[in-house]
Amino acid sequence: MKKTYTHLSVEERAVIQVRLEQGASVRAIARTLARSPATVSRELARNGWRNPARRPRRRGRPPLAGGYRATSAQKRARRLAATPRRPRKLTSDPWLWGRVVELLSTGHSPEQVSALLVRMHSEHARVSHETIYTALYALPRGALRRELIGLLRQRRTRRRPRSQGADRRGRIPNMTSIHLRPPEVDERVIPGHWEGDLIKGARNASAVGTLVERTSLFVSLVKVDNASAQAAVAGFSGVLNRIDAQRRLSLTYDQGKEMAQHEQLSRNTGMTVYFADPHSPWQRGINENTNGLLRQYLPKGADLSVFSQNELDDIAWRLNTRIRKSLGWKCPAELFIPDDFDMKAHYEKIVAPRP
């Protein structure tokens, strides 16, 4: 049975005072409260109580309840609970707090900020992501708190469960199942195998294609005129053909109707298209996770048709230059285009130098 500990309540402290006035022992009080004798003993000691039997006798009336007062003990406990034992790290270091805010404003998550500070500075800059979250949500309510929490990707304090709707899509002809995909794709050792999807805008009236390379997590975004099969083939073909042929080997997609002309896409790009099972987002988990990150820049209530291909390329570059825990705190660009990207030089451009 799991043991849990709760602090003494004001009612329990009142019982302690009354039982002391009645001359009860510490063990008897503990039995009354169904508490450990050590809990009662520590409560009395921290509030200045001394056992009268162990004190020398003096003239006059003995102190009531041995010197213990429930109201004073409760006030002391409430005061200590509101006062941290040590100053918060970010509160006591303005430079570190400013650096955290700078990196959050560039789209990094608190966990990525934590790793990036250690990587680019020293152990002096080490701060856990939980400390960052605590500092943000400990801010008093107001415009500053809303502004800083707005830098977080989800911008909310609670996660919402995702519901799964009914699948109203028809079957796509000549599909190649994900279960026929070569083993090396699952092992994520050879680069060039991609996952793809469409993310929708307001009222599903606009869409943007998303592509993520399974090994490096490198992201490419595709402007599509609409969610039709013809528009999807044209958009995906154009973006994929910008990539070297040896780095575009296969594409894993869900069974969305926009990929009905997958055979034409294969002819345009030379890639084999594999289809995941219905209602199995974990089979394309990398792409699903990337879509969640992209919602920071392409929110569900927005009209996605206003984004040009150049603007989508800029958004993809932000993700590609953001360090990832699963990559050993490297960024996708370091792995996908190592000869063309310098992480340290990029970081020094986006963050002000230390005074």
Coordinates of C-alpha atoms in Angstrom, one line a residue:
M1 CA 0.0 0.0 0.0
K2 CA 1.4 3.4 -1.0
K3 CA 2.2 5.7 1.9
T4 CA 1.5 9.4 1.5
Y5 CA 2.1 12.3 3.8
T6 CA 0.0 15.3 4.4
H7 CA 0.8 18.3 6.5
L8 CA -1.1 18.8 9.7
S9 CA -4.3 20.8 9.4
V10 CA -5.6 23.5 11.7
E11 CA -8.1 21.1 13.2
E12 CA -5.4 18.6 14.0
R13 CA -3.3 21.3 15.6
A14 CA -6.3 22.2 17.8
V15 CA -6.6 18.6 18.9
I16 CA -3.0 18.6 19.9
Q17 CA -3.4 21.7 22.0
V18 CA -6.6 20.3 23.7
R19 CA -5.0 16.9 24.4
L20 CA -1.9 18.6 25.9
E21 CA -4.1 20.5 28.2
Q22 CA -5.6 17.2 29.3
G23 CA -2.2 15.9 30.1
A24 CA -2.0 13.3 27.2
S25 CA 1.3 12.0 26.1
V26 CA 2.8 12.4 22.6
R27 CA 1.9 8.8 21.8
A28 CA -1.6 9.1 23.0
I29 CA -2.1 12.3 20.9
A30 CA -0.7 10.4 17.8
R31 CA -3.2 7.6 18.3
T32 CA -6.0 10.1 18.5
L33 CA -4.9 11.7 15.2
A34 CA -4.0 8.4 13.6
R35 CA -0.6 9.9 13.0
S36 CA 3.0 8.8 13.7
P37 CA 4.3 9.9 17.1
A38 CA 7.3 11.4 15.3
T39 CA 4.9 13.7 13.4
V40 CA 3.4 15.0 16.6
S41 CA 6.8 15.2 18.3
R42 CA 8.3 17.3 15.5
E43 CA 5.3 19.6 15.4
L44 CA 5.7 20.3 19.1
A45 CA 9.5 20.8 18.9
R46 CA 9.4 23.2 16.0
N47 CA 6.9 25.3 17.9
G48 CA 8.9 25.6 21.1
W49 CA 7.1 23.1 23.2
R50 CA 9.0 21.3 26.0
N51 CA 7.9 18.3 28.0
P52 CA 7.0 19.7 31.5
A53 CA 8.0 16.4 33.1
R54 CA 11.6 17.0 31.9
R55 CA 11.8 20.6 33.0
P56 CA 12.8 21.7 36.6
R57 CA 9.8 22.6 38.7
R58 CA 9.2 26.4 39.2
R59 CA 6.8 28.3 41.3
G60 CA 3.7 29.6 39.8
R61 CA 1.2 28.2 37.3
P62 CA 2.7 26.0 34.5
P63 CA 2.3 27.4 31.0
L64 CA -0.9 26.4 29.4
A65 CA -0.6 23.3 27.1
G66 CA 3.1 23.2 27.7
G67 CA 3.6 26.4 25.6
Y68 CA 2.0 25.0 22.4
R69 CA -0.7 27.2 20.6
A70 CA -2.5 25.8 17.6
T71 CA -3.2 29.3 16.1
S72 CA 0.5 30.3 16.2
A73 CA 1.6 27.0 14.9
Q74 CA -0.8 27.3 11.9
K75 CA 0.3 30.8 11.1
R76 CA 3.9 29.6 11.2
A77 CA 3.2 26.7 8.9
R78 CA 1.3 28.9 6.4
R79 CA 4.1 31.5 6.4
L80 CA 6.8 28.8 5.7
A81 CA 4.8 27.1 3.0
A82 CA 4.6 30.4 1.1
T83 CA 8.3 31.1 1.5
P84 CA 10.8 29.1 -0.6
R85 CA 13.8 27.6 1.2
R86 CA 16.1 29.1 -1.4
P87 CA 15.6 31.9 -3.9
R88 CA 14.5 30.7 -7.3
K89 CA 17.4 30.4 -9.7
L90 CA 15.9 32.4 -12.6
T91 CA 14.7 35.1 -10.2
S92 CA 18.1 35.6 -8.7
D93 CA 19.9 35.7 -12.1
P94 CA 18.6 38.4 -14.4
W95 CA 21.0 37.5 -17.2
L96 CA 19.9 33.9 -17.2
W97 CA 16.2 34.9 -17.1
G98 CA 16.7 37.2 -20.0
R99 CA 18.5 34.5 -22.0
V100 CA 15.6 32.1 -21.4
V101 CA 13.1 34.6 -22.6
E102 CA 15.1 35.3 -25.7
L103 CA 15.3 31.7 -26.6
L104 CA 11.6 31.1 -25.9
S105 CA 10.8 34.0 -28.2
T106 CA 12.7 32.3 -31.0
G107 CA 10.4 29.2 -30.9
H108 CA 12.4 26.9 -28.6
S109 CA 10.6 24.8 -26.0
P110 CA 11.7 25.0 -22.3
E111 CA 13.4 21.7 -22.6
Q112 CA 15.3 22.8 -25.7
V113 CA 16.2 26.1 -24.0
S114 CA 17.7 24.1 -21.1
A115 CA 19.9 22.0 -23.3
L116 CA 20.9 24.9 -25.6
L117 CA 22.1 27.1 -22.6
V118 CA 24.4 24.3 -21.4
R119 CA 25.7 23.6 -24.9
M120 CA 26.4 27.2 -25.8
H121 CA 27.5 28.6 -22.4
S122 CA 28.7 26.6 -19.4
E123 CA 27.4 24.8 -16.3
H124 CA 26.7 28.3 -14.9
A125 CA 23.8 28.5 -17.3
R126 CA 22.3 25.1 -16.4
V127 CA 18.6 25.3 -15.6
S128 CA 16.1 22.5 -15.9
H129 CA 13.0 22.9 -18.1
E130 CA 10.8 22.3 -15.0
T131 CA 12.4 25.4 -13.5
I132 CA 11.6 27.4 -16.6
Y133 CA 7.9 26.2 -16.5
T134 CA 7.7 26.9 -12.8
A135 CA 9.1 30.4 -13.3
L136 CA 6.6 31.2 -16.1
Y137 CA 3.5 30.0 -14.3
A138 CA 4.6 31.5 -11.0
L139 CA 4.3 35.0 -12.5
P140 CA 1.4 37.1 -11.2
R141 CA -1.6 37.3 -13.4
G142 CA -1.3 40.1 -15.9
A143 CA -0.1 41.1 -19.3
L144 CA 3.5 40.0 -18.7
R145 CA 2.4 36.5 -17.7
R146 CA 0.1 36.2 -20.7
E147 CA 2.9 37.4 -23.0
L148 CA 5.5 34.9 -21.7
I149 CA 3.1 31.9 -21.6
G150 CA 2.2 32.9 -25.2
L151 CA 5.7 32.0 -26.1
L152 CA 5.0 28.3 -25.3
R153 CA 3.8 26.2 -28.2
Q154 CA 0.5 25.1 -26.9
R155 CA -0.1 28.3 -24.9
R156 CA -2.3 26.5 -22.4
T157 CA -1.9 24.9 -19.0
R158 CA -3.8 21.7 -19.6
R159 CA -3.6 19.1 -22.4
R160 CA -6.7 18.3 -24.1
P161 CA -7.5 14.7 -25.1
R162 CA -7.7 14.1 -28.8
S163 CA -10.8 12.4 -30.1
Q164 CA -10.8 10.2 -33.1
G165 CA -13.6 10.9 -35.6
A166 CA -15.1 8.5 -38.0
D167 CA -13.2 7.8 -41.2
R168 CA -15.4 8.9 -44.2
R169 CA -12.7 8.4 -46.8
G170 CA -12.9 5.9 -49.7
R171 CA -10.1 3.5 -50.6
I172 CA -7.2 4.7 -52.7
P173 CA -6.4 2.4 -55.7
N174 CA -3.2 0.4 -55.9
M175 CA -2.0 1.3 -52.4
T176 CA 1.3 -0.2 -51.1
S177 CA 0.9 -1.0 -47.4
I178 CA 3.3 0.2 -44.8
H179 CA 3.8 -3.4 -43.9
L180 CA 5.6 -3.9 -47.2
R181 CA 8.1 -1.2 -46.4
P182 CA 11.7 -2.4 -46.3
P183 CA 13.2 -2.9 -42.8
E184 CA 15.9 -0.2 -43.2
V185 CA 13.1 2.4 -43.3
D186 CA 12.0 1.4 -39.8
E187 CA 15.6 1.4 -38.5
R188 CA 16.0 5.0 -39.5
V189 CA 19.7 4.5 -40.4
I190 CA 19.6 5.4 -44.1
P191 CA 18.4 9.0 -44.9
G192 CA 15.9 9.7 -47.6
H193 CA 12.8 8.2 -46.2
W194 CA 10.0 10.7 -45.6
E195 CA 6.6 11.0 -43.9
G196 CA 4.0 13.3 -45.3
D197 CA 0.6 14.8 -44.4
L198 CA -1.7 17.8 -45.0
I199 CA -2.6 20.2 -42.2
K200 CA -5.8 22.1 -42.6
G201 CA -6.7 25.7 -41.9
A202 CA -9.9 27.4 -40.8
R203 CA -13.0 25.4 -41.8
N204 CA -10.8 23.0 -43.7
A205 CA -10.8 25.5 -46.5
S206 CA -7.0 25.7 -46.9
A207 CA -4.1 23.4 -46.4
V208 CA -0.3 23.1 -46.3
G209 CA 1.6 19.9 -47.0
T210 CA 4.2 18.7 -44.5
L211 CA 7.2 16.5 -45.1
V212 CA 9.7 15.2 -42.5
E213 CA 12.7 13.1 -43.1
R214 CA 12.7 10.1 -40.7
T215 CA 16.4 10.1 -39.8
S216 CA 17.3 13.7 -39.4
L217 CA 13.8 15.1 -38.7
F218 CA 14.4 17.7 -41.5
V219 CA 11.2 19.4 -42.4
S220 CA 9.9 20.7 -45.8
L221 CA 6.5 22.5 -46.2
V222 CA 4.5 22.5 -49.4
K223 CA 2.1 25.2 -50.6
V224 CA -1.0 23.5 -52.2
D225 CA -3.9 25.4 -53.8
N226 CA -6.4 23.1 -52.2
A227 CA -6.7 19.6 -50.8
S228 CA -7.4 17.9 -54.1
A229 CA -5.3 15.1 -55.5
Q230 CA -4.2 17.2 -58.4
A231 CA -3.0 20.0 -56.2
A232 CA -1.3 17.7 -53.8
V233 CA 0.7 15.9 -56.6
A234 CA 1.8 19.2 -58.1
G235 CA 2.8 20.7 -54.7
F236 CA 4.6 17.7 -53.3
S237 CA 6.4 17.0 -56.6
G238 CA 7.8 20.5 -56.8
V239 CA 9.2 20.5 -53.2
L240 CA 10.5 17.0 -53.3
N241 CA 12.3 17.5 -56.6
R242 CA 14.3 20.3 -54.9
I243 CA 16.0 17.6 -52.9
D244 CA 18.8 15.4 -54.2
A245 CA 17.6 12.1 -55.7
Q246 CA 19.6 10.0 -53.2
R247 CA 17.8 11.7 -50.3
R248 CA 14.3 11.1 -51.6
L249 CA 13.7 7.4 -51.6
S250 CA 10.3 6.8 -50.1
L251 CA 7.2 8.6 -48.7
T252 CA 4.9 7.2 -46.0
Y253 CA 1.4 8.8 -46.0
D254 CA -1.9 8.2 -44.4
Q255 CA -4.9 7.2 -46.4
G256 CA -6.1 10.7 -47.2
K257 CA -7.8 11.2 -50.6
E258 CA -5.4 13.9 -51.5
M259 CA -2.9 11.1 -52.2
A260 CA -5.2 9.3 -54.6
Q261 CA -2.8 10.1 -57.5
H262 CA 0.2 8.6 -55.6
E263 CA 1.3 6.7 -58.7
Q264 CA 1.8 10.0 -60.6
L265 CA 3.8 11.4 -57.6
S266 CA 6.0 8.3 -57.8
R267 CA 6.6 8.9 -61.5
N268 CA 7.4 12.6 -60.9
T269 CA 9.9 12.0 -58.0
G270 CA 11.1 8.4 -58.3
M271 CA 9.8 7.8 -54.7
T272 CA 7.8 4.8 -53.5
V273 CA 4.7 5.8 -51.6
Y274 CA 3.6 3.6 -48.6
F275 CA 0.3 4.0 -46.9
A276 CA -0.3 3.6 -43.1
D277 CA -3.2 1.7 -41.7
P278 CA -6.4 3.7 -41.0
H279 CA -6.6 5.3 -37.5
S280 CA -2.9 4.4 -36.8
P281 CA -1.2 7.8 -36.4
W282 CA 1.7 6.1 -34.5
Q283 CA 2.8 4.6 -37.7
R284 CA 3.7 8.1 -38.8
G285 CA 4.5 9.4 -35.4
I286 CA 7.4 11.7 -36.5
N287 CA 5.1 13.5 -38.9
E288 CA 2.3 13.8 -36.4
N289 CA 4.7 15.3 -33.8
T290 CA 6.0 17.7 -36.4
N291 CA 2.5 18.8 -37.3
G292 CA 2.0 19.7 -33.7
L293 CA 5.1 21.8 -33.7
L294 CA 4.0 23.6 -36.8
R295 CA 0.7 24.6 -35.3
Q296 CA 2.7 27.3 -33.5
Y297 CA 3.2 29.0 -36.8
L298 CA 0.2 27.6 -38.8
P299 CA -2.7 27.7 -36.2
K300 CA -5.9 25.8 -36.9
G301 CA -8.0 28.9 -37.1
A302 CA -5.9 30.6 -39.7
D303 CA -6.2 30.9 -43.5
L304 CA -3.2 28.9 -44.6
S305 CA -3.7 30.0 -48.3
V306 CA -2.1 33.4 -47.5
F307 CA 1.3 31.8 -46.9
S308 CA 3.6 31.8 -49.9
Q309 CA 6.1 29.1 -50.6
N310 CA 8.9 31.4 -49.4
E311 CA 7.2 32.0 -46.1
L312 CA 6.6 28.3 -45.6
D313 CA 10.3 27.7 -46.3
D314 CA 11.2 30.2 -43.6
I315 CA 8.9 28.4 -41.1
A316 CA 10.5 25.1 -42.0
W317 CA 13.9 26.6 -41.5
R318 CA 13.0 27.6 -38.0
L319 CA 12.2 24.0 -37.1
N320 CA 15.3 22.7 -39.0
T321 CA 17.6 25.0 -36.9
R322 CA 16.0 24.1 -33.6
I323 CA 17.8 21.6 -31.5
R324 CA 16.0 18.3 -30.7
K325 CA 16.3 16.0 -27.7
S326 CA 15.9 12.9 -29.9
L327 CA 18.9 14.0 -32.0
G328 CA 21.3 14.4 -29.0
W329 CA 20.5 18.1 -28.8
K330 CA 21.5 18.7 -32.4
C331 CA 19.3 20.3 -35.0
P332 CA 18.0 18.7 -38.2
A333 CA 20.0 21.0 -40.4
E334 CA 23.2 19.8 -38.8
L335 CA 22.4 16.2 -39.9
F336 CA 20.7 16.8 -43.2
I337 CA 23.0 19.5 -44.7
P338 CA 26.1 19.3 -42.5
D339 CA 28.3 21.0 -45.1
D340 CA 26.1 24.1 -45.4
F341 CA 25.1 24.8 -41.8
D342 CA 27.1 26.0 -38.8
M343 CA 25.0 25.7 -35.6
K344 CA 27.2 28.1 -33.5
A345 CA 27.2 30.8 -36.2
H346 CA 23.4 30.5 -36.5
Y347 CA 23.0 30.7 -32.7
E348 CA 25.2 33.8 -32.4
K349 CA 23.0 35.6 -35.0
I350 CA 19.7 35.0 -33.2
V351 CA 20.8 35.7 -29.6
A352 CA 22.4 38.9 -28.3
P353 CA 26.0 38.6 -27.0
R354 CA 26.5 38.2 -23.3
P355 CA 27.5 41.6 -21.7

